[in-house]
PDB file of N, CA and C in Angstrom:
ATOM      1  N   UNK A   1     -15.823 -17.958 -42.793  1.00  0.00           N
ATOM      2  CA  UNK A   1     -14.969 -17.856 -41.633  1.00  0.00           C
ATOM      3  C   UNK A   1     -15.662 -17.038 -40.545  1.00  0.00           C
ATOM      4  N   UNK A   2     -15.980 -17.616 -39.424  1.00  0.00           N
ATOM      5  CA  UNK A   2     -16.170 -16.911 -38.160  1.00  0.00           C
ATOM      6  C   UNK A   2     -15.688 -15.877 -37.879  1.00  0.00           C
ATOM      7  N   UNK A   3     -14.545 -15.894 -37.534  1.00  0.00           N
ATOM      8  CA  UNK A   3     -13.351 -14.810 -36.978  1.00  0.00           C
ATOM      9  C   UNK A   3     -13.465 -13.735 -38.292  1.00  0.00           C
ATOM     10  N   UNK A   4     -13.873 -13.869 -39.086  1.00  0.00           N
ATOM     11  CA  UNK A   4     -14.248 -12.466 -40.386  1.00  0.00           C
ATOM     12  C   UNK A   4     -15.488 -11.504 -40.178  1.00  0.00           C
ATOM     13  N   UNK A   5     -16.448 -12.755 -39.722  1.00  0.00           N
ATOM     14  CA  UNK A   5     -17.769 -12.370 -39.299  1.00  0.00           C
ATOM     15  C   UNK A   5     -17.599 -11.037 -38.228  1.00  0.00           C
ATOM     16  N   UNK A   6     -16.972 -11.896 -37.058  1.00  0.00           N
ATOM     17  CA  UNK A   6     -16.550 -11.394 -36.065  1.00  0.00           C
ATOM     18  C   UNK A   6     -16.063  -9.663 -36.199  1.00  0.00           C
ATOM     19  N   UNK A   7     -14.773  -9.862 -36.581  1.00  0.00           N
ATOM     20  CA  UNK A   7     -14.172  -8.680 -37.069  1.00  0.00           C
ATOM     21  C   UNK A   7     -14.666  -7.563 -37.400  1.00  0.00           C
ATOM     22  N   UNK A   8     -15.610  -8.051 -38.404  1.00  0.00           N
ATOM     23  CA  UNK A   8     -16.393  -7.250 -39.434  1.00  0.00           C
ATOM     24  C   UNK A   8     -17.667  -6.772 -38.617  1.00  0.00           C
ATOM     25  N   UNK A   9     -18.172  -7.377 -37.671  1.00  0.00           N
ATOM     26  CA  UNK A   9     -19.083  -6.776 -36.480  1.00  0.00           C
ATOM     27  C   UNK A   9     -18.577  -5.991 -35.953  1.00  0.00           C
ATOM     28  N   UNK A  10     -17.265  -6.176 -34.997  1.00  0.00           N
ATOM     29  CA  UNK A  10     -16.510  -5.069 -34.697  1.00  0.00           C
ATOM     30  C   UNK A  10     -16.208  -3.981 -35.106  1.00  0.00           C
ATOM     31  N   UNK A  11     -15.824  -4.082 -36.459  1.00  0.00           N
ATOM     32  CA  UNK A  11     -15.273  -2.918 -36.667  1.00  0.00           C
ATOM     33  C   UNK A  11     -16.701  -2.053 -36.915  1.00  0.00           C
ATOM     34  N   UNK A  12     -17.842  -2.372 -37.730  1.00  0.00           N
ATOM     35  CA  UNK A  12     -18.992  -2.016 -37.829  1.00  0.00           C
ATOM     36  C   UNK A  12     -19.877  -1.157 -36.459  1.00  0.00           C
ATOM     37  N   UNK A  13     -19.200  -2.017 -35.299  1.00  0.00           N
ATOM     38  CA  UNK A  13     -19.809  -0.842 -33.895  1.00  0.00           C
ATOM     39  C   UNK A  13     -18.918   0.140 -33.432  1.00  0.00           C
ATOM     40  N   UNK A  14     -18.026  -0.683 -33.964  1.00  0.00           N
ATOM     41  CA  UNK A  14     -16.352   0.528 -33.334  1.00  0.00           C
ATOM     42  C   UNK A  14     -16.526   1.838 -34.337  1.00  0.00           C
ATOM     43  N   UNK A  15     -17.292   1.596 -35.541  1.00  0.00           N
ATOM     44  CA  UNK A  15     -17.416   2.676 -36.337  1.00  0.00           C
ATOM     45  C   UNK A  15     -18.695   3.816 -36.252  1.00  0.00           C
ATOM     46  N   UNK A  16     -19.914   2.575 -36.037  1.00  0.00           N
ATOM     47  CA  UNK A  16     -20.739   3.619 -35.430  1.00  0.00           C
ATOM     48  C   UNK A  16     -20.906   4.168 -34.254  1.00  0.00           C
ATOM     49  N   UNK A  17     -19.942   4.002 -33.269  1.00  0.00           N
ATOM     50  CA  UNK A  17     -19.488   4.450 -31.975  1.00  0.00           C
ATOM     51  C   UNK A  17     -18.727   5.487 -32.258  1.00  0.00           C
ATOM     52  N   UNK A  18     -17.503   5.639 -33.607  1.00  0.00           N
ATOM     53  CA  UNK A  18     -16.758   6.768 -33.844  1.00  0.00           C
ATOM     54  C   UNK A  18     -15.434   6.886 -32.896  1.00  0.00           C
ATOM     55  N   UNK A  19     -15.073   4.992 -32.398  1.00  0.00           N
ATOM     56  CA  UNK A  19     -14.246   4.991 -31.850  1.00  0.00           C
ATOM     57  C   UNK A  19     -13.031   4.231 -32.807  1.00  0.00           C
ATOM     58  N   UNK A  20     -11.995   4.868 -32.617  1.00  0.00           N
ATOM     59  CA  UNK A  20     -10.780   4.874 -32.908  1.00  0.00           C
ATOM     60  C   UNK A  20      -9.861   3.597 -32.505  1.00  0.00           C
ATOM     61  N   UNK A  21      -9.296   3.167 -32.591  1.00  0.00           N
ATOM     62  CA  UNK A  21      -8.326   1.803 -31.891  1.00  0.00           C
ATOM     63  C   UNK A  21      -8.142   2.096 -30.817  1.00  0.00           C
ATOM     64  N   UNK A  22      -7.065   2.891 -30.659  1.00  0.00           N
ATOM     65  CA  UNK A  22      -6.288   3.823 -29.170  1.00  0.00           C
ATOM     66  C   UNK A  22      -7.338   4.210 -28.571  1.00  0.00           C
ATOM     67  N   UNK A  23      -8.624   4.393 -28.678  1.00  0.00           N
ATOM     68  CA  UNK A  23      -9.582   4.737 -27.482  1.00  0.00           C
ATOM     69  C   UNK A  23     -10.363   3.270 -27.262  1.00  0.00           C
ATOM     70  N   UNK A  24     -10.929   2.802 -28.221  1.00  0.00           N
ATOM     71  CA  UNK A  24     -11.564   1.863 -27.857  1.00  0.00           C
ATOM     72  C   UNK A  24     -10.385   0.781 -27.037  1.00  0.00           C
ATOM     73  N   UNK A  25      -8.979   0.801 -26.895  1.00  0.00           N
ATOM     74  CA  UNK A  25      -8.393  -0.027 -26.027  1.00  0.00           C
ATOM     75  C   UNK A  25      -8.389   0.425 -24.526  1.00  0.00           C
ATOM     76  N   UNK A  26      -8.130   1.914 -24.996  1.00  0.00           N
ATOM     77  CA  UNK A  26      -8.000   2.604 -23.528  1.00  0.00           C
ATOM     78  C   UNK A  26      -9.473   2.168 -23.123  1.00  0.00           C
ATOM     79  N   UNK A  27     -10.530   2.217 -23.532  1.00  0.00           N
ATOM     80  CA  UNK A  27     -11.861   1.819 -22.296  1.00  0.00           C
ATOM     81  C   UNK A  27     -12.327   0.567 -22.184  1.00  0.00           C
ATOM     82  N   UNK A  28     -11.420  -0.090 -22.857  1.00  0.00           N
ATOM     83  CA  UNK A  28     -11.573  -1.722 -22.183  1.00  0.00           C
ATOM     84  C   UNK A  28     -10.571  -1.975 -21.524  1.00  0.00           C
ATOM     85  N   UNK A  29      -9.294  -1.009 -21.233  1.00  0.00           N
ATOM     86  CA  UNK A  29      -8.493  -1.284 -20.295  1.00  0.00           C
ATOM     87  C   UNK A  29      -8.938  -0.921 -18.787  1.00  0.00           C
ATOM     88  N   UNK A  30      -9.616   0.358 -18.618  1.00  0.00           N
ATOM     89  CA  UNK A  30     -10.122   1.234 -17.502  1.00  0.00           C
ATOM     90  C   UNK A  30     -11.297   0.190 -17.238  1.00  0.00           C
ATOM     91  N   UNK A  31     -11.986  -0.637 -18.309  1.00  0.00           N
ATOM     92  CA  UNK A  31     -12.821  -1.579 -17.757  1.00  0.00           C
ATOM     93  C   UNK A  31     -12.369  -2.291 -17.216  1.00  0.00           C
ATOM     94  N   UNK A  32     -11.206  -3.511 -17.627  1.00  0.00           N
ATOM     95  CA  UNK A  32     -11.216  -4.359 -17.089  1.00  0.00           C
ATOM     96  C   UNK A  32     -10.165  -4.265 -15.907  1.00  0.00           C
ATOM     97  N   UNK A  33      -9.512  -2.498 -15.214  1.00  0.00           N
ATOM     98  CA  UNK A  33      -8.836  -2.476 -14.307  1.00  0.00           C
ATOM     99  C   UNK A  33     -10.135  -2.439 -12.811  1.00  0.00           C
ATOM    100  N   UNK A  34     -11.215  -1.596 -13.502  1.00  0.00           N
ATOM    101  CA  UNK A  34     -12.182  -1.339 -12.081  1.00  0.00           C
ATOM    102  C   UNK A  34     -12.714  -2.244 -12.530  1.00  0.00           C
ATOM    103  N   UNK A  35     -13.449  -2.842 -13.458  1.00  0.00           N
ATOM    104  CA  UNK A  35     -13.760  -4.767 -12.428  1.00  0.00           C
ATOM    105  C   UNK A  35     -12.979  -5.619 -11.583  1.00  0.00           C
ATOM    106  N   UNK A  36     -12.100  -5.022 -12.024  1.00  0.00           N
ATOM    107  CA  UNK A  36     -10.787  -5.828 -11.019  1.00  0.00           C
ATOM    108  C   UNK A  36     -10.877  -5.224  -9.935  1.00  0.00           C
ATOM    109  N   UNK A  37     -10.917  -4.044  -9.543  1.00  0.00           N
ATOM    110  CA  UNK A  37     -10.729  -3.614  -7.908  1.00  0.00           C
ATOM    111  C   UNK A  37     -12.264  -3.375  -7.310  1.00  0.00           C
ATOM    112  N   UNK A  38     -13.265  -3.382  -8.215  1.00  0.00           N
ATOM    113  CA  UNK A  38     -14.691  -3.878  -7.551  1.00  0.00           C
ATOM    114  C   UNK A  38     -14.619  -5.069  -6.779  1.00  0.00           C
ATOM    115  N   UNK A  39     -13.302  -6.054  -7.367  1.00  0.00           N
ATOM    116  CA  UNK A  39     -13.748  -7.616  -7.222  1.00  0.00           C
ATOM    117  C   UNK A  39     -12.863  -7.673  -5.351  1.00  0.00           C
ATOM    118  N   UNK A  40     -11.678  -7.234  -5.383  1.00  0.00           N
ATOM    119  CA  UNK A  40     -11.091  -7.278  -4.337  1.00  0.00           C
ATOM    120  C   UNK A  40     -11.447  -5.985  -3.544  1.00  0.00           C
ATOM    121  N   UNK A  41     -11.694  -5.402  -3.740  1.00  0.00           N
ATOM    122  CA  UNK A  41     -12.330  -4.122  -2.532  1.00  0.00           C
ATOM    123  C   UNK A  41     -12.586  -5.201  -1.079  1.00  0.00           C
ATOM    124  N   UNK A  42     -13.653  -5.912  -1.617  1.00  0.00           N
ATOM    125  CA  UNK A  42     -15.018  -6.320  -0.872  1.00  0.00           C
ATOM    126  C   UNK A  42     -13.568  -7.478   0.353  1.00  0.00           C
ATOM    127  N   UNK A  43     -12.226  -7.780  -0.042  1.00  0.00           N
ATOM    128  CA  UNK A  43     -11.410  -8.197   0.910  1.00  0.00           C
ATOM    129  C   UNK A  43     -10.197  -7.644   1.602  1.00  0.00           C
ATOM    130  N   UNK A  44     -10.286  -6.456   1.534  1.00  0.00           N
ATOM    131  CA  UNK A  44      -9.501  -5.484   2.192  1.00  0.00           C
ATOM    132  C   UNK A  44     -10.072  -5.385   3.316  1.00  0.00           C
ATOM    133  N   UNK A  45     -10.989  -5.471   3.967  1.00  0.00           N
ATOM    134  CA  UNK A  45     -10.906  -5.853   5.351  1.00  0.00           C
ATOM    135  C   UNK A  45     -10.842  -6.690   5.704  1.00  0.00           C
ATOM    136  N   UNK A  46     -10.695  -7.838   5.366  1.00  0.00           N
ATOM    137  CA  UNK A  46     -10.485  -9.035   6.100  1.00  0.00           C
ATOM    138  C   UNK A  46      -8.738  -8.744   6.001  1.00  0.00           C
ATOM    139  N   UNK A  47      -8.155  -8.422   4.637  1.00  0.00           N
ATOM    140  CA  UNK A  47      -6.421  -8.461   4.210  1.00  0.00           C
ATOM    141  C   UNK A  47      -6.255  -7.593   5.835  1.00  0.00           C
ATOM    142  N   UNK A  48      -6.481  -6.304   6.142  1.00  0.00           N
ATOM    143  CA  UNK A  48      -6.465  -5.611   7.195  1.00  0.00           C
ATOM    144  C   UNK A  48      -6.510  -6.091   8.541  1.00  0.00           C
ATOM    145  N   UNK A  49      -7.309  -6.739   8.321  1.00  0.00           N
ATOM    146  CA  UNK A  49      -7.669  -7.969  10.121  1.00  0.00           C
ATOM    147  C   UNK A  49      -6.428  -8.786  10.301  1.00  0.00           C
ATOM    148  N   UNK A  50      -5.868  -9.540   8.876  1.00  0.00           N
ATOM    149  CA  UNK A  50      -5.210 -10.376   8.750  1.00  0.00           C
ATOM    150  C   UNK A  50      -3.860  -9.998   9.352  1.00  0.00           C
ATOM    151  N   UNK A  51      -3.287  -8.815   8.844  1.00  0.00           N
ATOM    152  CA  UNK A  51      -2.225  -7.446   9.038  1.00  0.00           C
ATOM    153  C   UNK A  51      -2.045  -7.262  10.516  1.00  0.00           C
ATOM    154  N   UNK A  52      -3.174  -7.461  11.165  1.00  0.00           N
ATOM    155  CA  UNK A  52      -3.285  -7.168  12.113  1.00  0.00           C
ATOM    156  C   UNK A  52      -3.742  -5.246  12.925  1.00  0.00           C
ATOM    157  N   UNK A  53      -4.348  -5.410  11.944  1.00  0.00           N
ATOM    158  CA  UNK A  53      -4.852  -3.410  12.267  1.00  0.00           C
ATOM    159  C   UNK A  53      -6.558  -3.993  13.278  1.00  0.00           C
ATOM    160  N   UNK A  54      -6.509  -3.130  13.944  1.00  0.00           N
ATOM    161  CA  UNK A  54      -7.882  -2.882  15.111  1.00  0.00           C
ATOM    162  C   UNK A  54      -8.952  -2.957  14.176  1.00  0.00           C
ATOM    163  N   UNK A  55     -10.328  -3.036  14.698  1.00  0.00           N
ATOM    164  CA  UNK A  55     -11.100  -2.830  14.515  1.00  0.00           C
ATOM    165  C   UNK A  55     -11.770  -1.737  13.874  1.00  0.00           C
ATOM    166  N   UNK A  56     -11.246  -0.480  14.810  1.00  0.00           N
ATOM    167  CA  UNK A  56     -11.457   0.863  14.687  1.00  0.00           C
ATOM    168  C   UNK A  56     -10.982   1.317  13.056  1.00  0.00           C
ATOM    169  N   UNK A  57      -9.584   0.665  12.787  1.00  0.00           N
ATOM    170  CA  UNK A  57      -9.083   0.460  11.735  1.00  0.00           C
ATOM    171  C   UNK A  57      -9.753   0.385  10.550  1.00  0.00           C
ATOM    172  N   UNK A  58     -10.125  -0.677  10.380  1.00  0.00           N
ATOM    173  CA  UNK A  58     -11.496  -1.037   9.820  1.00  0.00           C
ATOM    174  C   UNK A  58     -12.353  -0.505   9.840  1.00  0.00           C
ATOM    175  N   UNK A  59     -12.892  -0.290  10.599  1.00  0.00           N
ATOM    176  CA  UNK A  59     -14.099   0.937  10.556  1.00  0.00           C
ATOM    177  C   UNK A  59     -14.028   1.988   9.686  1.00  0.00           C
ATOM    178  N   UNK A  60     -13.118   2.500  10.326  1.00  0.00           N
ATOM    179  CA  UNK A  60     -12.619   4.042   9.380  1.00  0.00           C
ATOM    180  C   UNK A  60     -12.320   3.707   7.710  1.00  0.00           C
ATOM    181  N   UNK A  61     -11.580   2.844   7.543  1.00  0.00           N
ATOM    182  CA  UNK A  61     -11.328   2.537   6.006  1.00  0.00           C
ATOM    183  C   UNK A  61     -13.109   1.866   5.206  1.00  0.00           C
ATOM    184  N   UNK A  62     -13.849   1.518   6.010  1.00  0.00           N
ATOM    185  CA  UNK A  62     -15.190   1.211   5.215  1.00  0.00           C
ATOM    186  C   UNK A  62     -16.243   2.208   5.568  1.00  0.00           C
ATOM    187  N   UNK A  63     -15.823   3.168   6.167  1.00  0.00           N
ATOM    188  CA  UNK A  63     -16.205   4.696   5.892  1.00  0.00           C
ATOM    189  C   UNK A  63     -15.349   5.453   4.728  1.00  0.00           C
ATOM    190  N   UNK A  64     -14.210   5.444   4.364  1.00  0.00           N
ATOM    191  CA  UNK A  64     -13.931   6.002   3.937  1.00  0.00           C
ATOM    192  C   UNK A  64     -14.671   5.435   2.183  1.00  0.00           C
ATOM    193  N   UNK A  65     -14.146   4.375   2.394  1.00  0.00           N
ATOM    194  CA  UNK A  65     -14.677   3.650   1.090  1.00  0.00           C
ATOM    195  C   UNK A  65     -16.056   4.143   0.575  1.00  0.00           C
ATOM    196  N   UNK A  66     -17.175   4.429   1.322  1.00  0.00           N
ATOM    197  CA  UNK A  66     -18.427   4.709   1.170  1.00  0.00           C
ATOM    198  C   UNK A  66     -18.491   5.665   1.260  1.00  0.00           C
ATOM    199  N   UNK A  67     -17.719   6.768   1.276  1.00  0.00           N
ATOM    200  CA  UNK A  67     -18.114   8.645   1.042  1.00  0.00           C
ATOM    201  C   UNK A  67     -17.379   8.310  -0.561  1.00  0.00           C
ATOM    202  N   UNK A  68     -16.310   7.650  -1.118  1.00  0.00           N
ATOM    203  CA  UNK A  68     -16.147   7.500  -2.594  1.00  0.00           C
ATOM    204  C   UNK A  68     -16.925   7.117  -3.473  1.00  0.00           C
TER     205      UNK A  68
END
């Protein structure tokens, strides 16, 4: 069975990692929340243009973005 194979890999790195269930979920959750806002960052200024905010607007928020 595949899915045994599988498992049994897992648990084998999850062990020599010394990670626990409850952590190893928590950092694939925090992963897959900031790939998610890496992915839409990059259209918050256009969402902003769209809104109708200035230029200047814009400006300032992709300064701000880049001192974070």
């Amino acid at each position: 069975m595949a899915c045994d194979g599988v498992a049994s890999a897992l648990r084998r790195l999850a062990d020599w990692l010394a990670l626990e269930r409850n952590v190893a979920v928590m950092a694939l959750a925090i992963l897959v929340i900031t790939m998610g806002e890496e992915m839409w960052a990059k259209f918050v200024p256009k969402h902003l243009r769209m809104l109708g905010a200035e230029a200047a607007v814009v400006g300032l928020y992709g300064s701000l973005k880049l001192r974070s």
